[in-house]
Amino acid sequence: MRELHQDESKPEFMIQDYECSEFFIKQKLISESHLSANIYEIAEQINNSDYDFEIIEAYAECMSYYHKDVNDLLDSLSDSYYGEYSSYEDFAQTTLEQDGSIPENLPSYICIDWEATARHLMYDYMSSNGYYFKN
């Protein structure tokens, strides 16, 4: 583009047709008038991480895109990621059963209200698109 506009002192470049994830837009890596110099490096870091892009994107959304550095985001994600679940109730039941919070020999006459349990448990967790993270 610079070669095509070399006769202009301050050419204004516009990227009017691009397809990418909201992640790159909200991280301010690409817009109609801007393409970050390190967008490809960041995309490569994400690609080389241990996580699917959907997980990274869900975490960034939960964090309101707080982390500006992708390395910070990935480090924080590794400490926070709990998995993918179909519902809050499924997440609550699996999490509490795995960490031993529920006794193995729970009498059959005791019923757990998983909806209420999940509602309270979610004060300490966040989720987006079925992916769950510890606050």
mmCIF file of N, CA, C and O in Angstrom, residues 25-77:
data_model
loop_
_atom_site.group_PDB
_atom_site.id
_atom_site.type_symbol
_atom_site.label_atom_id
_atom_site.label_comp_id
_atom_site.label_asym_id
_atom_site.label_seq_id
_atom_site.Cartn_x
_atom_site.Cartn_y
_atom_site.Cartn_z
ATOM 1 N N ILE A 25 -10.738 -7.241 17.337
ATOM 2 C CA ILE A 25 -11.314 -5.901 17.261
ATOM 3 C C ILE A 25 -11.332 -5.260 18.648
ATOM 4 O O ILE A 25 -10.895 -4.121 18.827
ATOM 5 N N LYS A 26 -11.801 -6.015 19.652
ATOM 6 C CA LYS A 26 -11.888 -5.464 21.009
ATOM 7 C C LYS A 26 -10.523 -5.265 21.654
ATOM 8 O O LYS A 26 -10.376 -4.439 22.543
ATOM 9 N N GLN A 27 -9.532 -5.997 21.189
ATOM 10 C CA GLN A 27 -8.163 -5.788 21.667
ATOM 11 C C GLN A 27 -7.514 -4.626 20.912
ATOM 12 O O GLN A 27 -6.352 -4.323 21.125
ATOM 13 N N LYS A 28 -8.283 -4.009 20.019
ATOM 14 C CA LYS A 28 -7.834 -2.867 19.218
ATOM 15 C C LYS A 28 -6.616 -3.214 18.359
ATOM 16 O O LYS A 28 -5.708 -2.408 18.183
ATOM 17 N N LEU A 29 -6.633 -4.429 17.814
ATOM 18 C CA LEU A 29 -5.552 -4.874 16.942
ATOM 19 C C LEU A 29 -5.874 -4.620 15.477
ATOM 20 O O LEU A 29 -4.980 -4.591 14.635
ATOM 21 N N ILE A 30 -7.156 -4.437 15.173
ATOM 22 C CA ILE A 30 -7.568 -4.179 13.806
ATOM 23 C C ILE A 30 -8.836 -3.337 13.813
ATOM 24 O O ILE A 30 -9.695 -3.502 14.680
ATOM 25 N N SER A 31 -8.899 -2.423 12.879
ATOM 26 C CA SER A 31 -10.105 -1.621 12.671
ATOM 27 C C SER A 31 -10.063 -1.119 11.235
ATOM 28 O O SER A 31 -9.134 -1.418 10.489
ATOM 29 N N GLU A 32 -11.036 -0.330 10.902
ATOM 30 C CA GLU A 32 -11.114 0.198 9.546
ATOM 31 C C GLU A 32 -9.884 1.038 9.185
ATOM 32 O O GLU A 32 -9.446 1.066 8.045
ATOM 33 N N SER A 33 -9.311 1.697 10.183
ATOM 34 C CA SER A 33 -8.183 2.585 9.898
ATOM 35 C C SER A 33 -6.888 2.178 10.600
ATOM 36 O O SER A 33 -5.943 2.946 10.657
ATOM 37 N N HIS A 34 -6.860 0.956 11.133
ATOM 38 C CA HIS A 34 -5.673 0.552 11.894
ATOM 39 C C HIS A 34 -5.450 -0.951 11.780
ATOM 40 O O HIS A 34 -6.394 -1.739 11.878
ATOM 41 N N LEU A 35 -4.205 -1.317 11.600
ATOM 42 C CA LEU A 35 -3.785 -2.716 11.672
ATOM 43 C C LEU A 35 -2.533 -2.734 12.530
ATOM 44 O O LEU A 35 -1.508 -2.149 12.159
ATOM 45 N N SER A 36 -2.631 -3.347 13.697
ATOM 46 C CA SER A 36 -1.504 -3.385 14.625
ATOM 47 C C SER A 36 -0.314 -4.102 13.990
ATOM 48 O O SER A 36 -0.468 -5.121 13.319
ATOM 49 N N ALA A 37 0.855 -3.586 14.261
ATOM 50 C CA ALA A 37 2.081 -4.182 13.722
ATOM 51 C C ALA A 37 2.317 -5.571 14.295
ATOM 52 O O ALA A 37 2.967 -6.397 13.656
ATOM 53 N N ASN A 38 1.774 -5.847 15.476
ATOM 54 C CA ASN A 38 2.027 -7.154 16.098
ATOM 55 C C ASN A 38 0.815 -8.092 16.082
ATOM 56 O O ASN A 38 0.779 -9.066 16.820
ATOM 57 N N ILE A 39 -0.168 -7.822 15.252
ATOM 58 C CA ILE A 39 -1.358 -8.674 15.197
ATOM 59 C C ILE A 39 -0.995 -10.111 14.817
ATOM 60 O O ILE A 39 -1.534 -11.062 15.366
ATOM 61 N N TYR A 40 -0.065 -10.277 13.906
ATOM 62 C CA TYR A 40 0.296 -11.623 13.464
ATOM 63 C C TYR A 40 1.088 -12.358 14.550
ATOM 64 O O TYR A 40 0.926 -13.557 14.743
ATOM 65 N N GLU A 41 1.902 -11.625 15.284
ATOM 66 C CA GLU A 41 2.645 -12.217 16.405
ATOM 67 C C GLU A 41 1.680 -12.686 17.497
ATOM 68 O O GLU A 41 1.813 -13.775 18.041
ATOM 69 N N ILE A 42 0.685 -11.858 17.779
ATOM 70 C CA ILE A 42 -0.318 -12.213 18.792
ATOM 71 C C ILE A 42 -1.130 -13.415 18.332
ATOM 72 O O ILE A 42 -1.379 -14.342 19.107
ATOM 73 N N ALA A 43 -1.531 -13.425 17.070
ATOM 74 C CA ALA A 43 -2.276 -14.565 16.530
ATOM 75 C C ALA A 43 -1.432 -15.836 16.614
ATOM 76 O O ALA A 43 -1.949 -16.912 16.941
ATOM 77 N N GLU A 44 -0.137 -15.727 16.382
ATOM 78 C CA GLU A 44 0.742 -16.898 16.482
ATOM 79 C C GLU A 44 0.869 -17.371 17.927
ATOM 80 O O GLU A 44 0.854 -18.570 18.197
ATOM 81 N N GLN A 45 0.986 -16.436 18.872
ATOM 82 C CA GLN A 45 1.044 -16.806 20.292
ATOM 83 C C GLN A 45 -0.223 -17.550 20.700
ATOM 84 O O GLN A 45 -0.166 -18.548 21.419
ATOM 85 N N ILE A 46 -1.354 -17.069 20.258
ATOM 86 C CA ILE A 46 -2.627 -17.713 20.560
ATOM 87 C C ILE A 46 -2.669 -19.097 19.925
ATOM 88 O O ILE A 46 -3.057 -20.076 20.556
ATOM 89 N N ASN A 47 -2.249 -19.178 18.693
ATOM 90 C CA ASN A 47 -2.236 -20.447 17.970
ATOM 91 C C ASN A 47 -1.310 -21.465 18.630
ATOM 92 O O ASN A 47 -1.597 -22.660 18.638
ATOM 93 N N ASN A 48 -0.212 -20.999 19.202
ATOM 94 C CA ASN A 48 0.761 -21.894 19.844
ATOM 95 C C ASN A 48 0.439 -22.190 21.301
ATOM 96 O O ASN A 48 1.163 -22.941 21.956
ATOM 97 N N SER A 49 -0.622 -21.584 21.822
ATOM 98 C CA SER A 49 -0.977 -21.823 23.222
ATOM 99 C C SER A 49 -1.613 -23.201 23.367
ATOM 100 O O SER A 49 -1.895 -23.877 22.389
ATOM 101 N N ASP A 50 -1.849 -23.591 24.594
ATOM 102 C CA ASP A 50 -2.457 -24.894 24.887
ATOM 103 C C ASP A 50 -3.980 -24.858 24.823
ATOM 104 O O ASP A 50 -4.625 -25.844 25.151
ATOM 105 N N TYR A 51 -4.550 -23.728 24.424
ATOM 106 C CA TYR A 51 -5.998 -23.559 24.467
ATOM 107 C C TYR A 51 -6.572 -23.319 23.074
ATOM 108 O O TYR A 51 -5.951 -22.667 22.240
ATOM 109 N N ASP A 52 -7.786 -23.814 22.868
ATOM 110 C CA ASP A 52 -8.515 -23.488 21.644
ATOM 111 C C ASP A 52 -8.845 -22.002 21.674
ATOM 112 O O ASP A 52 -9.059 -21.417 22.750
ATOM 113 N N PHE A 53 -8.926 -21.410 20.512
ATOM 114 C CA PHE A 53 -9.197 -19.978 20.434
ATOM 115 C C PHE A 53 -10.518 -19.620 21.097
ATOM 116 O O PHE A 53 -10.633 -18.565 21.719
ATOM 117 N N GLU A 54 -11.520 -20.503 21.013
ATOM 118 C CA GLU A 54 -12.828 -20.219 21.608
ATOM 119 C C GLU A 54 -12.723 -20.035 23.116
ATOM 120 O O GLU A 54 -13.432 -19.231 23.710
ATOM 121 N N ILE A 55 -11.825 -20.790 23.759
ATOM 122 C CA ILE A 55 -11.624 -20.665 25.203
ATOM 123 C C ILE A 55 -10.979 -19.320 25.519
ATOM 124 O O ILE A 55 -11.395 -18.617 26.443
ATOM 125 N N ILE A 56 -9.968 -18.960 24.750
ATOM 126 C CA ILE A 56 -9.271 -17.682 24.958
ATOM 127 C C ILE A 56 -10.236 -16.520 24.747
ATOM 128 O O ILE A 56 -10.282 -15.577 25.545
ATOM 129 N N GLU A 57 -11.028 -16.621 23.720
ATOM 130 C CA GLU A 57 -11.998 -15.574 23.420
ATOM 131 C C GLU A 57 -13.047 -15.465 24.536
ATOM 132 O O GLU A 57 -13.414 -14.357 24.957
ATOM 133 N N ALA A 58 -13.524 -16.598 25.034
ATOM 134 C CA ALA A 58 -14.510 -16.596 26.125
ATOM 135 C C ALA A 58 -13.912 -15.978 27.386
ATOM 136 O O ALA A 58 -14.571 -15.185 28.074
ATOM 137 N N TYR A 59 -12.661 -16.309 27.693
ATOM 138 C CA TYR A 59 -12.005 -15.749 28.878
ATOM 139 C C TYR A 59 -11.825 -14.238 28.727
ATOM 140 O O TYR A 59 -12.091 -13.480 29.662
ATOM 141 N N ALA A 60 -11.379 -13.814 27.566
ATOM 142 C CA ALA A 60 -11.201 -12.380 27.322
ATOM 143 C C ALA A 60 -12.531 -11.646 27.497
ATOM 144 O O ALA A 60 -12.581 -10.557 28.069
ATOM 145 N N GLU A 61 -13.613 -12.256 27.034
ATOM 146 C CA GLU A 61 -14.939 -11.654 27.188
ATOM 147 C C GLU A 61 -15.318 -11.573 28.668
ATOM 148 O O GLU A 61 -15.821 -10.550 29.135
ATOM 149 N N CYS A 62 -15.062 -12.635 29.426
ATOM 150 C CA CYS A 62 -15.361 -12.621 30.868
ATOM 151 C C CYS A 62 -14.562 -11.536 31.582
ATOM 152 O O CYS A 62 -15.046 -10.919 32.524
ATOM 153 N N MET A 63 -13.342 -11.329 31.129
ATOM 154 C CA MET A 63 -12.468 -10.339 31.757
ATOM 155 C C MET A 63 -12.682 -8.948 31.166
ATOM 156 O O MET A 63 -11.923 -8.034 31.457
ATOM 157 N N SER A 64 -13.708 -8.790 30.337
ATOM 158 C CA SER A 64 -13.989 -7.530 29.651
ATOM 159 C C SER A 64 -12.762 -7.031 28.904
ATOM 160 O O SER A 64 -12.482 -5.839 28.858
ATOM 161 N N TYR A 65 -12.017 -7.977 28.344
ATOM 162 C CA TYR A 65 -10.822 -7.670 27.558
ATOM 163 C C TYR A 65 -9.845 -6.817 28.358
ATOM 164 O O TYR A 65 -9.180 -5.942 27.840
ATOM 165 N N TYR A 66 -9.774 -7.099 29.662
ATOM 166 C CA TYR A 66 -8.935 -6.333 30.587
ATOM 167 C C TYR A 66 -7.449 -6.450 30.279
ATOM 168 O O TYR A 66 -6.722 -5.489 30.354
ATOM 169 N N HIS A 67 -6.988 -7.650 29.956
ATOM 170 C CA HIS A 67 -5.565 -7.866 29.706
ATOM 171 C C HIS A 67 -5.202 -7.329 28.328
ATOM 172 O O HIS A 67 -5.717 -7.783 27.329
ATOM 173 N N LYS A 68 -4.294 -6.398 28.270
ATOM 174 C CA LYS A 68 -3.868 -5.844 26.985
ATOM 175 C C LYS A 68 -2.733 -6.672 26.393
ATOM 176 O O LYS A 68 -2.539 -6.678 25.202
ATOM 177 N N ASP A 69 -1.996 -7.365 27.232
ATOM 178 C CA ASP A 69 -0.890 -8.188 26.760
ATOM 179 C C ASP A 69 -1.369 -9.636 26.658
ATOM 180 O O ASP A 69 -1.888 -10.186 27.622
ATOM 181 N N VAL A 70 -1.191 -10.244 25.504
ATOM 182 C CA VAL A 70 -1.692 -11.609 25.290
ATOM 183 C C VAL A 70 -0.996 -12.612 26.213
ATOM 184 O O VAL A 70 -1.610 -13.581 26.646
ATOM 185 N N ASN A 71 0.264 -12.369 26.565
ATOM 186 C CA ASN A 71 0.953 -13.272 27.496
ATOM 187 C C ASN A 71 0.305 -13.224 28.870
ATOM 188 O O ASN A 71 0.135 -14.260 29.518
ATOM 189 N N ASP A 72 -0.062 -12.021 29.332
ATOM 190 C CA ASP A 72 -0.789 -11.888 30.610
ATOM 191 C C ASP A 72 -2.116 -12.628 30.546
ATOM 192 O O ASP A 72 -2.502 -13.317 31.484
ATOM 193 N N LEU A 73 -2.802 -12.454 29.441
ATOM 194 C CA LEU A 73 -4.093 -13.114 29.261
ATOM 195 C C LEU A 73 -3.941 -14.628 29.334
ATOM 196 O O LEU A 73 -4.688 -15.302 30.044
ATOM 197 N N LEU A 74 -2.962 -15.175 28.621
ATOM 198 C CA LEU A 74 -2.765 -16.631 28.599
ATOM 199 C C LEU A 74 -2.311 -17.159 29.956
ATOM 200 O O LEU A 74 -2.741 -18.228 30.386
ATOM 201 N N ASP A 75 -1.439 -16.409 30.662
ATOM 202 C CA ASP A 75 -1.007 -16.823 32.000
ATOM 203 C C ASP A 75 -2.182 -16.835 32.970
ATOM 204 O O ASP A 75 -2.362 -17.770 33.746
ATOM 205 N N SER A 76 -2.966 -15.779 32.925
ATOM 206 C CA SER A 76 -4.129 -15.677 33.801
ATOM 207 C C SER A 76 -5.144 -16.768 33.472
ATOM 208 O O SER A 76 -5.744 -17.364 34.372
ATOM 209 N N LEU A 77 -5.319 -17.054 32.200
ATOM 210 C CA LEU A 77 -6.230 -18.099 31.756
ATOM 211 C C LEU A 77 -5.816 -19.459 32.308
ATOM 212 O O LEU A 77 -6.648 -20.221 32.791
#
